mmCIF file of C-alpha atoms and ligand atoms in Angstrom:
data_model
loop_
_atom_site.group_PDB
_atom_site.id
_atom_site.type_symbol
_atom_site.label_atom_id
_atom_site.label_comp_id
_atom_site.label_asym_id
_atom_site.label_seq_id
_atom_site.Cartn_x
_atom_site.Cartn_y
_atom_site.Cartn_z
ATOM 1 C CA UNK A 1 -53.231 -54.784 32.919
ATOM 2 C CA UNK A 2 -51.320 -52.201 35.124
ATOM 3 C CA UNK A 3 -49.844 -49.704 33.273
ATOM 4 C CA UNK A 4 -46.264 -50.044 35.344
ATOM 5 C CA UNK A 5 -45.834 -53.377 33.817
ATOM 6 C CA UNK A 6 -47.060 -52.835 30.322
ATOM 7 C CA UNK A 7 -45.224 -49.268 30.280
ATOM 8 C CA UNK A 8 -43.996 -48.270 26.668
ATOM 9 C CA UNK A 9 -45.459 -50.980 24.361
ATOM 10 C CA UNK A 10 -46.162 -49.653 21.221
ATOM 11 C CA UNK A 11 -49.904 -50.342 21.287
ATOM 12 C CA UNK A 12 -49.942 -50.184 17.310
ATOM 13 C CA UNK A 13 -47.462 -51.342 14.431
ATOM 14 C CA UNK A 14 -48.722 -48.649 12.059
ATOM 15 C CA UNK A 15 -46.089 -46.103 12.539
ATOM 16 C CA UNK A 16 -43.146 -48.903 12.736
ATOM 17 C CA UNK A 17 -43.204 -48.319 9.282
ATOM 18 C CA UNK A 18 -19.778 -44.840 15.198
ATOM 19 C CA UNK A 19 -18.733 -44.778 17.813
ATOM 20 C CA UNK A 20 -19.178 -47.794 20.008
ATOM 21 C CA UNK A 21 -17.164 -46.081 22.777
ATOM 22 C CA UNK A 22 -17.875 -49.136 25.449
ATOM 23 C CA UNK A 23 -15.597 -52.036 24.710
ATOM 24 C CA UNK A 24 -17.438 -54.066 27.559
ATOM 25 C CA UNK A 25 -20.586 -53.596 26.249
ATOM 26 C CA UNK A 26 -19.546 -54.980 23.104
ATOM 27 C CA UNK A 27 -17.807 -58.093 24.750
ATOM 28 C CA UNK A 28 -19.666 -61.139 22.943
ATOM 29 C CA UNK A 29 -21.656 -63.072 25.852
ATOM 30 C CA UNK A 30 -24.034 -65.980 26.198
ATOM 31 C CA UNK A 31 -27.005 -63.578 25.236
ATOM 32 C CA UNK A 32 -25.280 -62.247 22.005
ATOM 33 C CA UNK A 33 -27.537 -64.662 20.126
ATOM 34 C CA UNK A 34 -30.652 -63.310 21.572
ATOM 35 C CA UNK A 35 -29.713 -59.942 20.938
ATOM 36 C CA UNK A 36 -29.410 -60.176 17.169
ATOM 37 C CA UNK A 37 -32.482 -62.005 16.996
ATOM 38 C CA UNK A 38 -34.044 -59.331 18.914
ATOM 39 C CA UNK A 39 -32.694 -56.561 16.556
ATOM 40 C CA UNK A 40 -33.684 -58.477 14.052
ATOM 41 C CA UNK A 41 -37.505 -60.005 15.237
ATOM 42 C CA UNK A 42 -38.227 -57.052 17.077
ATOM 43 C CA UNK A 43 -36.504 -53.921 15.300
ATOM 44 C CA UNK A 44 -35.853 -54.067 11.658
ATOM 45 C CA UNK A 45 -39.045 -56.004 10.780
ATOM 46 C CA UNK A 46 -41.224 -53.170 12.365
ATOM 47 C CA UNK A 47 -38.650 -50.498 9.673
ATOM 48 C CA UNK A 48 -36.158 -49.197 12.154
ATOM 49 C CA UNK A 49 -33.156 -48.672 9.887
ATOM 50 C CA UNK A 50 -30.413 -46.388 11.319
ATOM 51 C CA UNK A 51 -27.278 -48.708 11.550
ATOM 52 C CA UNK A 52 -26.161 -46.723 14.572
ATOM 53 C CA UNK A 53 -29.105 -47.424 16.402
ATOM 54 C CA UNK A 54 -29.345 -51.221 15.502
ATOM 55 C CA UNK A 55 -25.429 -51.392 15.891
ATOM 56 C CA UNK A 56 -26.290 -49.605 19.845
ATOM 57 C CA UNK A 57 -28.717 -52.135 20.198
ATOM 58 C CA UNK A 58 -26.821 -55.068 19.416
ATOM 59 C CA UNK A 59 -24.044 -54.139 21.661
ATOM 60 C CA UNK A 60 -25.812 -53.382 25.713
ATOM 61 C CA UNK A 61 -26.459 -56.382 27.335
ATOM 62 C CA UNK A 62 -30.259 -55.830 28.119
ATOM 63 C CA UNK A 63 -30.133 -58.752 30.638
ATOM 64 C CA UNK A 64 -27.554 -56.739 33.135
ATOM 65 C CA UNK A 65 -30.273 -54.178 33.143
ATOM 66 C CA UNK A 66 -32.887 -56.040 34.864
ATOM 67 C CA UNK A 67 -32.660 -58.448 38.024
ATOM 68 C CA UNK A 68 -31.246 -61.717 37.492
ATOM 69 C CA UNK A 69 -34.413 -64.034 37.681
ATOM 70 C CA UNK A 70 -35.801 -61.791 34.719
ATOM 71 C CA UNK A 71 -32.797 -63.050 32.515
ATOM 72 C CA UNK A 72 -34.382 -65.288 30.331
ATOM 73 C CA UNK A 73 -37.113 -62.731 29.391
ATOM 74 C CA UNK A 74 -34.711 -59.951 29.066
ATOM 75 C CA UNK A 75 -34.838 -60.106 25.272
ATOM 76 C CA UNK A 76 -38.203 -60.531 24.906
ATOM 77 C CA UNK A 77 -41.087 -58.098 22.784
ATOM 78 C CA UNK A 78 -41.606 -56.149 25.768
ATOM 79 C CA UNK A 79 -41.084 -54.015 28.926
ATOM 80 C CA UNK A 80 -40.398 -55.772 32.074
ATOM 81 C CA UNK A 81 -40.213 -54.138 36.203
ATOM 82 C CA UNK A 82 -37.364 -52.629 37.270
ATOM 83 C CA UNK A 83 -38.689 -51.970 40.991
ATOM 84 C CA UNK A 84 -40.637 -49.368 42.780
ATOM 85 C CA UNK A 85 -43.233 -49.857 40.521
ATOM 86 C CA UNK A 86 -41.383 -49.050 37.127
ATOM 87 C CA UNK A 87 -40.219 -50.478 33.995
ATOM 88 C CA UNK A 88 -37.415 -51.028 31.187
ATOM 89 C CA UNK A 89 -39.037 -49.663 27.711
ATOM 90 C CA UNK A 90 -39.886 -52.392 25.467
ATOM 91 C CA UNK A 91 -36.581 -53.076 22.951
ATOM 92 C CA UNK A 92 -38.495 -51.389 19.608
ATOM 93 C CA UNK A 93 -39.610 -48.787 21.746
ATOM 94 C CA UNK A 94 -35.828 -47.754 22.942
ATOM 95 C CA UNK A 95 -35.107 -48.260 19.344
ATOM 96 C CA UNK A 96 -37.808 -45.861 17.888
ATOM 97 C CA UNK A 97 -37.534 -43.359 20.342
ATOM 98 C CA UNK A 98 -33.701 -42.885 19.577
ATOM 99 C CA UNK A 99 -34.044 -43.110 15.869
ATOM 100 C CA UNK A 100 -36.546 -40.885 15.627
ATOM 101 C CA UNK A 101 -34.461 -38.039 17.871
ATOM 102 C CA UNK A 102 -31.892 -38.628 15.543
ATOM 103 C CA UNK A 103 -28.996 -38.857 17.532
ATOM 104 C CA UNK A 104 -25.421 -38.279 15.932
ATOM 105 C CA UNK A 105 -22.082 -38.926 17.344
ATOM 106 C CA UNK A 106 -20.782 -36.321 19.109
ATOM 107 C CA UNK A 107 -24.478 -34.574 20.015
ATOM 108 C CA UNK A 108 -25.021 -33.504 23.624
ATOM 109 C CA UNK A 109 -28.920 -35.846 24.589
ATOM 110 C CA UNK A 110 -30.971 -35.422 27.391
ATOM 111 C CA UNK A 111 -32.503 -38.226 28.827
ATOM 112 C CA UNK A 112 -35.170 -37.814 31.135
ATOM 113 C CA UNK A 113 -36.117 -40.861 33.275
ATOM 114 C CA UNK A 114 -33.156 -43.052 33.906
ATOM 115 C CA UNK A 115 -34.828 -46.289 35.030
ATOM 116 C CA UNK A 116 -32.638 -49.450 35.047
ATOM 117 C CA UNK A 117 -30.630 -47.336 32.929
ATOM 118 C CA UNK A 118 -30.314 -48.938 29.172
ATOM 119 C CA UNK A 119 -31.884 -45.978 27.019
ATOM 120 C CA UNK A 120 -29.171 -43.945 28.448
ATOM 121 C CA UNK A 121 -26.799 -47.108 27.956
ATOM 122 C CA UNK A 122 -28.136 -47.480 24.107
ATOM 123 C CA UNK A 123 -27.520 -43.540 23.475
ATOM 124 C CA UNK A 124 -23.844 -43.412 25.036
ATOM 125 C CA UNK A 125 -23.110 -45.828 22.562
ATOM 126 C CA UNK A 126 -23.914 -43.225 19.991
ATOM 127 C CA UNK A 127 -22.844 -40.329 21.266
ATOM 128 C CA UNK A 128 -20.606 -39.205 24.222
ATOM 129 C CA UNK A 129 -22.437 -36.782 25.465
ATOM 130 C CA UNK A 130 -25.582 -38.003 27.335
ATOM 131 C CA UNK A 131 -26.764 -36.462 30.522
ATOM 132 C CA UNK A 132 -29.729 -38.143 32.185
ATOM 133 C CA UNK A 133 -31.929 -37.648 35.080
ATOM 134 C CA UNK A 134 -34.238 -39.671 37.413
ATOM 135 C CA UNK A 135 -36.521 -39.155 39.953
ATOM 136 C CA UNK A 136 -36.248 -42.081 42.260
ATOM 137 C CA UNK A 137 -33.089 -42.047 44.599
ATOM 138 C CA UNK A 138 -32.265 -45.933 44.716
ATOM 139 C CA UNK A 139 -32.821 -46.195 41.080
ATOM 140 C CA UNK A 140 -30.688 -43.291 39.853
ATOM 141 C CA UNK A 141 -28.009 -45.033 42.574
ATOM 142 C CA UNK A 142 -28.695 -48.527 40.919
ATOM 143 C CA UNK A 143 -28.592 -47.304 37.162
ATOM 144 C CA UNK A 144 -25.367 -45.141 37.903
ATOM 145 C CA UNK A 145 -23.387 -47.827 39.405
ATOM 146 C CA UNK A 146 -24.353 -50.479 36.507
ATOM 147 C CA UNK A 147 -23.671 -47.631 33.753
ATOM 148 C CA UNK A 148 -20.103 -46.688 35.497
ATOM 149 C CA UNK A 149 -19.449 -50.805 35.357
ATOM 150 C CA UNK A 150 -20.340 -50.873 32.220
ATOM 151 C CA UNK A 151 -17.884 -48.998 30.862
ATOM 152 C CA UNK A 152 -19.735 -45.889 30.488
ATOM 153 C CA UNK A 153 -17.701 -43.809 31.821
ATOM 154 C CA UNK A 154 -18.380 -39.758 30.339
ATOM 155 C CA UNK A 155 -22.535 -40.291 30.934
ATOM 156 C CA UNK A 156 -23.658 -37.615 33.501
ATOM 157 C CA UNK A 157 -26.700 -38.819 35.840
ATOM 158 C CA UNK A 158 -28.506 -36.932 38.370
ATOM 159 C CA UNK A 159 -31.285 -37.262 40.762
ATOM 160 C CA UNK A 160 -33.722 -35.040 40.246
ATOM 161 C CA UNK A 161 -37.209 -33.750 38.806
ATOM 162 C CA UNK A 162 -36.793 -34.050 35.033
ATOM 163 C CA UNK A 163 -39.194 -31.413 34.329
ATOM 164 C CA UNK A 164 -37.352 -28.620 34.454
ATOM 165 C CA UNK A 165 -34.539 -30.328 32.624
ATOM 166 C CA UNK A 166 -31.011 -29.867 33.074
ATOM 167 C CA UNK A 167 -30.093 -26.396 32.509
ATOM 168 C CA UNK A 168 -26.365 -25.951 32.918
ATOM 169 C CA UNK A 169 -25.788 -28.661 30.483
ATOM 170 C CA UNK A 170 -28.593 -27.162 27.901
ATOM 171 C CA UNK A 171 -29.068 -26.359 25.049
ATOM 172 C CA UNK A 172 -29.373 -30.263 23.853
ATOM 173 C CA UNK A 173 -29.435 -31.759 19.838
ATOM 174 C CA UNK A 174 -31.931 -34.608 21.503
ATOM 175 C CA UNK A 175 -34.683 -34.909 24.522
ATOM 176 C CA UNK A 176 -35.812 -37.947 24.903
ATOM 177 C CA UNK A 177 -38.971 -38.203 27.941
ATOM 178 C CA UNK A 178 -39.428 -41.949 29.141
ATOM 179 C CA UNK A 179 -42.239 -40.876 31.304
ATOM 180 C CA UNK A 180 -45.765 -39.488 30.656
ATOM 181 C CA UNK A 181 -46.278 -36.142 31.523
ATOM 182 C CA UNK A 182 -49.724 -34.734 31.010
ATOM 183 C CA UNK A 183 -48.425 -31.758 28.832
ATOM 184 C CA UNK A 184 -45.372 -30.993 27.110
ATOM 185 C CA UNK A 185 -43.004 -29.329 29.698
ATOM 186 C CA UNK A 186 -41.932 -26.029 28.840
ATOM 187 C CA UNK A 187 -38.160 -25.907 30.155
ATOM 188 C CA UNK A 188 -37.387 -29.002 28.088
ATOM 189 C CA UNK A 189 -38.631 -27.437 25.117
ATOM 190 C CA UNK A 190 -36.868 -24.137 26.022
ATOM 191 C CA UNK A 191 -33.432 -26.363 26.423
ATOM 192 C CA UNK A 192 -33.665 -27.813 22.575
ATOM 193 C CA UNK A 193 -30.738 -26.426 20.359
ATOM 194 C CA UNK A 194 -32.264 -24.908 16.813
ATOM 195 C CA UNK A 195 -33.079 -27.407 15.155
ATOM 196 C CA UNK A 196 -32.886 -30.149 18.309
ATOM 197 C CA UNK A 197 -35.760 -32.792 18.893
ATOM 198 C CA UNK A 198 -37.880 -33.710 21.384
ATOM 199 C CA UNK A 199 -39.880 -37.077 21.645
ATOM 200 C CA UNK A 200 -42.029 -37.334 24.731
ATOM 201 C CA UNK A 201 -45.257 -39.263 25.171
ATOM 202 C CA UNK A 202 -47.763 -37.125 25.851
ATOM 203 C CA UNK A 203 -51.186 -37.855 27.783
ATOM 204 C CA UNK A 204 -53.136 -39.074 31.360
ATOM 205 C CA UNK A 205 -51.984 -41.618 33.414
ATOM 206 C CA UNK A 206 -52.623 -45.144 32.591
ATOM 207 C CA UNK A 207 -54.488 -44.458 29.830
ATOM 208 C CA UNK A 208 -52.867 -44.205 26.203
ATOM 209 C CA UNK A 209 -50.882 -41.608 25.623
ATOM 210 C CA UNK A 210 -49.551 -39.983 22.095
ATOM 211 C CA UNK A 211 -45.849 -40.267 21.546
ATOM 212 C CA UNK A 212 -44.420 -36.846 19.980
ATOM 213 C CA UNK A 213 -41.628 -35.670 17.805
ATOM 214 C CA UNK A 214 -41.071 -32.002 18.489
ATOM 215 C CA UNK A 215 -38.912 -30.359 16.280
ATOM 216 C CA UNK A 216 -37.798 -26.892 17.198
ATOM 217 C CA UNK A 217 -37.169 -24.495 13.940
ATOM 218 C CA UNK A 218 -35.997 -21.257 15.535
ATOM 219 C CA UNK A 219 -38.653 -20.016 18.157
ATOM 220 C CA UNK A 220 -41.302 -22.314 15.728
ATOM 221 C CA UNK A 221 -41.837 -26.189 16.843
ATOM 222 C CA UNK A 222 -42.887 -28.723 14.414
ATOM 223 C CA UNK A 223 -45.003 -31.390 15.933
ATOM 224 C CA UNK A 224 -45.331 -35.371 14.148
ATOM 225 C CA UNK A 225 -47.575 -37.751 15.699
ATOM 226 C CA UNK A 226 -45.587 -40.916 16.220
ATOM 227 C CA UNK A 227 -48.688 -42.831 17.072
ATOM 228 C CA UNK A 228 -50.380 -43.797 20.398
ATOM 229 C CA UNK A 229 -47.877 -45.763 23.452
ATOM 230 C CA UNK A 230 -48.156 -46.432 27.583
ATOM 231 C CA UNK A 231 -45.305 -44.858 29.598
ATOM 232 C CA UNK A 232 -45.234 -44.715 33.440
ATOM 233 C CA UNK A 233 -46.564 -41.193 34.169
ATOM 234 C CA UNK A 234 -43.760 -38.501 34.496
ATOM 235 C CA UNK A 235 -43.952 -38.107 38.740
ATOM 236 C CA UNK A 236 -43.499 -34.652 39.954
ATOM 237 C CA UNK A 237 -42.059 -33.677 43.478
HETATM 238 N N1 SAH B 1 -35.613 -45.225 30.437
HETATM 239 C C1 SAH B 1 -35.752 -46.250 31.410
HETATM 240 C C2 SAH B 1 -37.191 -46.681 31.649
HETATM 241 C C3 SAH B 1 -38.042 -45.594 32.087
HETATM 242 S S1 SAH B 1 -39.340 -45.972 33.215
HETATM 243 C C4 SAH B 1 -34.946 -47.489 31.094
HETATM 244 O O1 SAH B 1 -34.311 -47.536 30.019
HETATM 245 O O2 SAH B 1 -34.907 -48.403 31.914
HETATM 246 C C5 SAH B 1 -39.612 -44.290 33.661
HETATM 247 C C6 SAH B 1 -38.656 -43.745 34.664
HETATM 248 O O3 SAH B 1 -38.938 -42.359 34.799
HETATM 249 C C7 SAH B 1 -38.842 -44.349 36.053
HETATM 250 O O4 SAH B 1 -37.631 -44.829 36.541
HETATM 251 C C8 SAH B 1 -39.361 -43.174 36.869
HETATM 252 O O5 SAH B 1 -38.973 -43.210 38.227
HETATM 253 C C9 SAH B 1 -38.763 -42.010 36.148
HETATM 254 N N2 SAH B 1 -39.441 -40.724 36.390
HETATM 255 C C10 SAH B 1 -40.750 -40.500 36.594
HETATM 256 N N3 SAH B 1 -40.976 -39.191 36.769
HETATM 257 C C11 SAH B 1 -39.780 -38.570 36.674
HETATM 258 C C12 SAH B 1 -39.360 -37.210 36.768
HETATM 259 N N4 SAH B 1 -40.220 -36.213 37.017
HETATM 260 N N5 SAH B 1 -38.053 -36.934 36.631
HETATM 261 C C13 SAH B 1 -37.140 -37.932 36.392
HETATM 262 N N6 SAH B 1 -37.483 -39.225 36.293
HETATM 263 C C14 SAH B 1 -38.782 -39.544 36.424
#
Protein backbone atom coordinates (compact mmCIF):
# COMPACT_ATOMS: atom_id res chain seq x y z
CA UNK A 1 0.00 0.00 0.00
CA UNK A 2 1.54 3.53 -0.60
CA UNK A 3 1.09 5.65 2.07
CA UNK A 4 -0.14 8.76 -0.39
CA UNK A 5 -3.17 6.79 -1.16
CA UNK A 6 -4.02 5.28 2.16
CA UNK A 7 -3.08 8.75 3.93
CA UNK A 8 -5.22 9.38 7.19
CA UNK A 9 -7.16 6.10 7.72
CA UNK A 10 -7.68 5.53 11.12
CA UNK A 11 -5.78 2.24 11.30
CA UNK A 12 -7.83 1.31 14.58
CA UNK A 13 -11.57 1.85 15.80
CA UNK A 14 -10.54 1.83 19.46
CA UNK A 15 -10.40 5.46 20.09
CA UNK A 16 -13.70 6.19 17.83
CA UNK A 17 -15.21 5.62 20.94
CA UNK A 18 -24.14 27.32 14.24
CA UNK A 19 -23.31 28.83 12.01
CA UNK A 20 -23.59 27.29 8.59
CA UNK A 21 -22.31 30.54 7.02
CA UNK A 22 -22.19 28.89 3.25
CA UNK A 23 -25.66 28.81 1.78
CA UNK A 24 -24.17 26.92 -1.35
CA UNK A 25 -22.70 24.41 0.50
CA UNK A 26 -25.85 23.64 2.04
CA UNK A 27 -27.81 23.61 -1.36
CA UNK A 28 -29.44 19.95 -1.35
CA UNK A 29 -27.77 18.02 -4.46
CA UNK A 30 -27.83 14.58 -6.01
CA UNK A 31 -25.16 13.41 -3.35
CA UNK A 32 -27.20 14.71 -0.29
CA UNK A 33 -28.25 11.09 0.20
CA UNK A 34 -24.80 9.81 0.35
CA UNK A 35 -23.76 12.33 2.64
CA UNK A 36 -26.13 11.48 5.47
CA UNK A 37 -25.43 8.00 5.07
CA UNK A 38 -21.88 8.80 5.34
CA UNK A 39 -22.38 10.86 8.59
CA UNK A 40 -24.26 8.36 9.66
CA UNK A 41 -22.19 4.80 8.48
CA UNK A 42 -19.03 6.40 8.83
CA UNK A 43 -19.23 9.10 11.76
CA UNK A 44 -21.69 8.62 14.48
CA UNK A 45 -21.36 4.80 14.61
CA UNK A 46 -17.54 5.13 15.34
CA UNK A 47 -19.01 8.00 18.60
CA UNK A 48 -18.41 11.31 16.94
CA UNK A 49 -21.16 13.38 18.55
CA UNK A 50 -20.71 17.19 18.25
CA UNK A 51 -23.83 18.35 16.20
CA UNK A 52 -21.71 21.12 14.74
CA UNK A 53 -19.34 18.88 13.37
CA UNK A 54 -21.88 16.28 11.94
CA UNK A 55 -24.14 19.32 10.87
CA UNK A 56 -20.43 20.67 8.88
CA UNK A 57 -20.23 17.42 7.56
CA UNK A 58 -23.51 17.00 6.17
CA UNK A 59 -23.43 20.26 4.44
CA UNK A 60 -19.71 20.34 1.93
CA UNK A 61 -20.17 18.51 -0.98
CA UNK A 62 -17.13 16.07 -0.65
CA UNK A 63 -17.52 15.11 -4.37
CA UNK A 64 -16.56 18.90 -5.64
CA UNK A 65 -13.42 18.26 -3.71
CA UNK A 66 -11.98 15.59 -5.72
CA UNK A 67 -11.79 15.17 -9.67
CA UNK A 68 -14.83 14.25 -11.37
CA UNK A 69 -14.16 10.50 -12.32
CA UNK A 70 -13.63 9.97 -8.42
CA UNK A 71 -17.38 11.03 -7.89
CA UNK A 72 -18.91 7.96 -7.16
CA UNK A 73 -16.29 7.08 -4.48
CA UNK A 74 -16.31 10.47 -3.02
CA UNK A 75 -18.39 9.33 -0.06
CA UNK A 76 -16.80 6.37 0.56
CA UNK A 77 -14.80 5.00 4.15
CA UNK A 78 -11.73 6.47 2.97
CA UNK A 79 -9.08 8.89 1.58
CA UNK A 80 -8.80 9.20 -2.06
CA UNK A 81 -5.71 11.32 -4.46
CA UNK A 82 -5.98 14.67 -4.93
CA UNK A 83 -2.77 14.95 -7.30
CA UNK A 84 0.90 15.39 -6.90
CA UNK A 85 0.95 12.52 -4.94
CA UNK A 86 -1.55 13.57 -2.07
CA UNK A 87 -4.79 12.87 -0.58
CA UNK A 88 -8.34 14.04 0.87
CA UNK A 89 -8.46 12.69 4.71
CA UNK A 90 -10.75 9.90 5.08
CA UNK A 91 -14.52 11.44 6.14
CA UNK A 92 -14.21 10.09 10.11
CA UNK A 93 -10.86 11.26 10.09
CA UNK A 94 -11.89 15.10 9.08
CA UNK A 95 -14.58 14.47 11.55
CA UNK A 96 -12.35 13.38 14.55
CA UNK A 97 -9.73 15.65 13.98
CA UNK A 98 -12.19 18.72 14.22
CA UNK A 99 -14.13 17.39 17.11
CA UNK A 100 -11.46 16.67 19.01
CA UNK A 101 -9.85 20.49 18.50
CA UNK A 102 -13.02 21.57 19.59
CA UNK A 103 -13.82 24.19 17.38
CA UNK A 104 -16.52 26.90 18.38
CA UNK A 105 -18.14 29.48 16.32
CA UNK A 106 -16.46 32.43 16.18
CA UNK A 107 -12.71 30.79 17.09
CA UNK A 108 -9.79 31.89 14.91
CA UNK A 109 -8.27 27.75 13.45
CA UNK A 110 -5.25 27.10 11.80
CA UNK A 111 -5.17 24.65 9.30
CA UNK A 112 -2.06 23.39 8.14
CA UNK A 113 -2.09 21.43 4.83
CA UNK A 114 -4.80 22.63 2.56
CA UNK A 115 -5.06 19.74 0.09
CA UNK A 116 -8.21 19.63 -2.12
CA UNK A 117 -9.35 21.88 0.45
CA UNK A 118 -12.52 20.26 2.48
CA UNK A 119 -11.03 20.21 6.18
CA UNK A 120 -10.71 23.85 5.74
CA UNK A 121 -14.25 23.75 3.92
CA UNK A 122 -15.75 21.53 7.01
CA UNK A 123 -14.19 24.12 9.68
CA UNK A 124 -15.48 27.45 7.88
CA UNK A 125 -18.68 26.00 8.34
CA UNK A 126 -18.08 26.24 12.04
CA UNK A 127 -16.36 29.06 12.50
CA UNK A 128 -15.45 32.19 10.40
CA UNK A 129 -12.26 32.47 11.11
CA UNK A 130 -10.04 29.79 9.45
CA UNK A 131 -6.70 30.55 7.98
CA UNK A 132 -4.97 27.69 6.19
CA UNK A 133 -1.77 26.99 4.53
CA UNK A 134 -0.28 24.61 1.89
CA UNK A 135 2.79 23.77 0.54
CA UNK A 136 2.18 22.87 -3.04
CA UNK A 137 1.57 25.93 -5.42
CA UNK A 138 -1.12 24.36 -7.89
CA UNK A 139 -2.92 22.87 -5.04
CA UNK A 140 -3.19 25.90 -2.75
CA UNK A 141 -4.34 27.66 -6.38
CA UNK A 142 -6.86 24.70 -6.95
CA UNK A 143 -8.26 24.54 -3.26
CA UNK A 144 -8.55 28.48 -3.15
CA UNK A 145 -10.49 28.85 -6.24
CA UNK A 146 -13.02 25.84 -5.28
CA UNK A 147 -13.28 27.33 -1.55
CA UNK A 148 -13.95 31.08 -3.01
CA UNK A 149 -16.81 29.18 -5.38
CA UNK A 150 -18.02 27.67 -2.76
CA UNK A 151 -19.16 30.32 -1.00
CA UNK A 152 -16.44 30.58 1.40
CA UNK A 153 -15.73 33.69 1.18
CA UNK A 154 -13.78 35.13 4.81
CA UNK A 155 -11.25 31.74 4.73
CA UNK A 156 -7.62 33.05 4.41
CA UNK A 157 -5.20 30.57 2.36
CA UNK A 158 -1.63 30.89 1.73
CA UNK A 159 1.16 29.13 0.09
CA UNK A 160 3.64 28.39 2.20
CA UNK A 161 5.72 26.06 4.68
CA UNK A 162 3.23 25.27 7.46
CA UNK A 163 5.83 24.75 9.95
CA UNK A 164 6.41 27.82 11.14
CA UNK A 165 2.71 28.57 11.15
CA UNK A 166 1.09 31.69 10.46
CA UNK A 167 2.24 34.26 12.75
CA UNK A 168 0.47 37.52 12.05
CA UNK A 169 -2.78 35.80 12.34
CA UNK A 170 -1.62 33.83 15.74
CA UNK A 171 -2.42 33.21 18.57
CA UNK A 172 -5.16 30.43 17.33
CA UNK A 173 -8.18 28.51 19.69
CA UNK A 174 -7.41 25.35 17.14
CA UNK A 175 -4.27 23.79 15.02
CA UNK A 176 -5.14 21.25 13.16
CA UNK A 177 -1.73 19.41 11.11
CA UNK A 178 -2.97 17.19 8.07
CA UNK A 179 0.54 16.16 7.44
CA UNK A 180 3.12 14.06 9.35
CA UNK A 181 5.85 15.81 10.67
CA UNK A 182 8.47 13.81 12.47
CA UNK A 183 8.22 15.99 15.71
CA UNK A 184 5.88 18.38 17.01
CA UNK A 185 6.82 21.82 15.50
CA UNK A 186 7.62 24.35 17.90
CA UNK A 187 6.12 27.68 16.28
CA UNK A 188 2.73 25.98 16.02
CA UNK A 189 2.77 25.17 19.51
CA UNK A 190 4.12 28.67 20.39
CA UNK A 191 0.96 30.16 18.20
CA UNK A 192 -1.83 28.18 20.49
CA UNK A 193 -4.01 30.70 22.56
CA UNK A 194 -4.14 29.50 26.53
CA UNK A 195 -6.00 27.02 26.56
CA UNK A 196 -5.99 26.37 22.42
CA UNK A 197 -5.46 22.76 20.92
CA UNK A 198 -3.35 21.21 18.76
CA UNK A 199 -3.95 17.77 16.95
CA UNK A 200 -1.12 16.73 14.70
CA UNK A 201 -0.05 13.21 13.78
CA UNK A 202 3.08 12.67 14.89
CA UNK A 203 5.78 10.07 13.51
CA UNK A 204 8.21 8.74 10.27
CA UNK A 205 7.15 8.68 6.97
CA UNK A 206 5.05 5.95 5.71
CA UNK A 207 5.07 4.20 8.63
CA UNK A 208 2.26 4.70 11.40
CA UNK A 209 2.24 7.60 13.02
CA UNK A 210 0.46 8.69 16.56
CA UNK A 211 -2.25 11.27 16.21
CA UNK A 212 -1.98 13.96 19.18
CA UNK A 213 -4.17 16.27 21.13
CA UNK A 214 -2.01 18.98 22.60
CA UNK A 215 -3.57 21.06 24.95
CA UNK A 216 -1.73 24.15 26.02
CA UNK A 217 -2.50 25.21 29.90
CA UNK A 218 -0.46 28.39 30.29
CA UNK A 219 3.30 27.69 29.35
CA UNK A 220 2.24 23.70 30.42
CA UNK A 221 0.93 21.33 27.39
CA UNK A 222 -1.23 18.44 28.05
CA UNK A 223 -0.67 15.64 25.66
CA UNK A 224 -3.75 12.64 24.85
CA UNK A 225 -2.93 9.91 22.62
CA UNK A 226 -5.69 9.76 20.05
CA UNK A 227 -4.46 6.46 18.79
CA UNK A 228 -2.18 5.42 15.86
CA UNK A 229 -3.17 7.00 11.86
CA UNK A 230 -1.14 7.43 8.22
CA UNK A 231 -0.85 11.06 7.03
CA UNK A 232 1.29 12.16 4.02
CA UNK A 233 4.53 13.33 5.69
CA UNK A 234 4.57 17.15 6.51
CA UNK A 235 7.23 18.29 3.37
CA UNK A 236 9.62 20.94 4.31
CA UNK A 237 11.24 23.50 1.81
N1 LIG B 1 -6.47 18.60 4.51
C1 LIG B 1 -6.45 18.14 3.16
C2 LIG B 1 -5.70 16.83 2.97
C3 LIG B 1 -4.31 16.91 3.38
S1 LIG B 1 -3.13 15.96 2.48
C4 LIG B 1 -7.83 17.97 2.56
O1 LIG B 1 -8.83 18.17 3.29
O2 LIG B 1 -7.94 17.68 1.38
C5 LIG B 1 -1.75 16.83 3.14
C6 LIG B 1 -1.47 18.14 2.49
O3 LIG B 1 -0.42 18.75 3.23
C7 LIG B 1 -0.95 17.99 1.06
O4 LIG B 1 -1.69 18.78 0.19
C8 LIG B 1 0.50 18.47 1.17
O5 LIG B 1 0.98 19.09 0.00
C9 LIG B 1 0.42 19.43 2.32
N2 LIG B 1 1.70 19.70 2.98
C10 LIG B 1 2.74 18.86 3.17
N3 LIG B 1 3.73 19.49 3.82
C11 LIG B 1 3.31 20.75 4.05
C12 LIG B 1 3.90 21.88 4.69
N4 LIG B 1 5.13 21.85 5.21
N5 LIG B 1 3.19 23.03 4.73
C13 LIG B 1 1.93 23.10 4.20
N6 LIG B 1 1.34 22.06 3.59
C14 LIG B 1 2.01 20.90 3.52
Amino acid sequence: MRPSIVTAVFLSWAVAAACSCNASAAAPDAFAAQRLHMVESQIVSRGVADPRVLEAMRNVPRHLFVDRSLWDRAYGDHALPIGYGQTISQPYIVALMTERAQVSPGDRVLEIGTGSGYQAAVLAEITDQVYTIEIIEPLARQARDRLRALGYRRLQARTADGYFGWPEAAPFDAILVTAAPDHIPPPLLGQLKDGGRLVVPVGPPGLVQTLWLITRHGDRNAFENLGPVLFVPLRRR
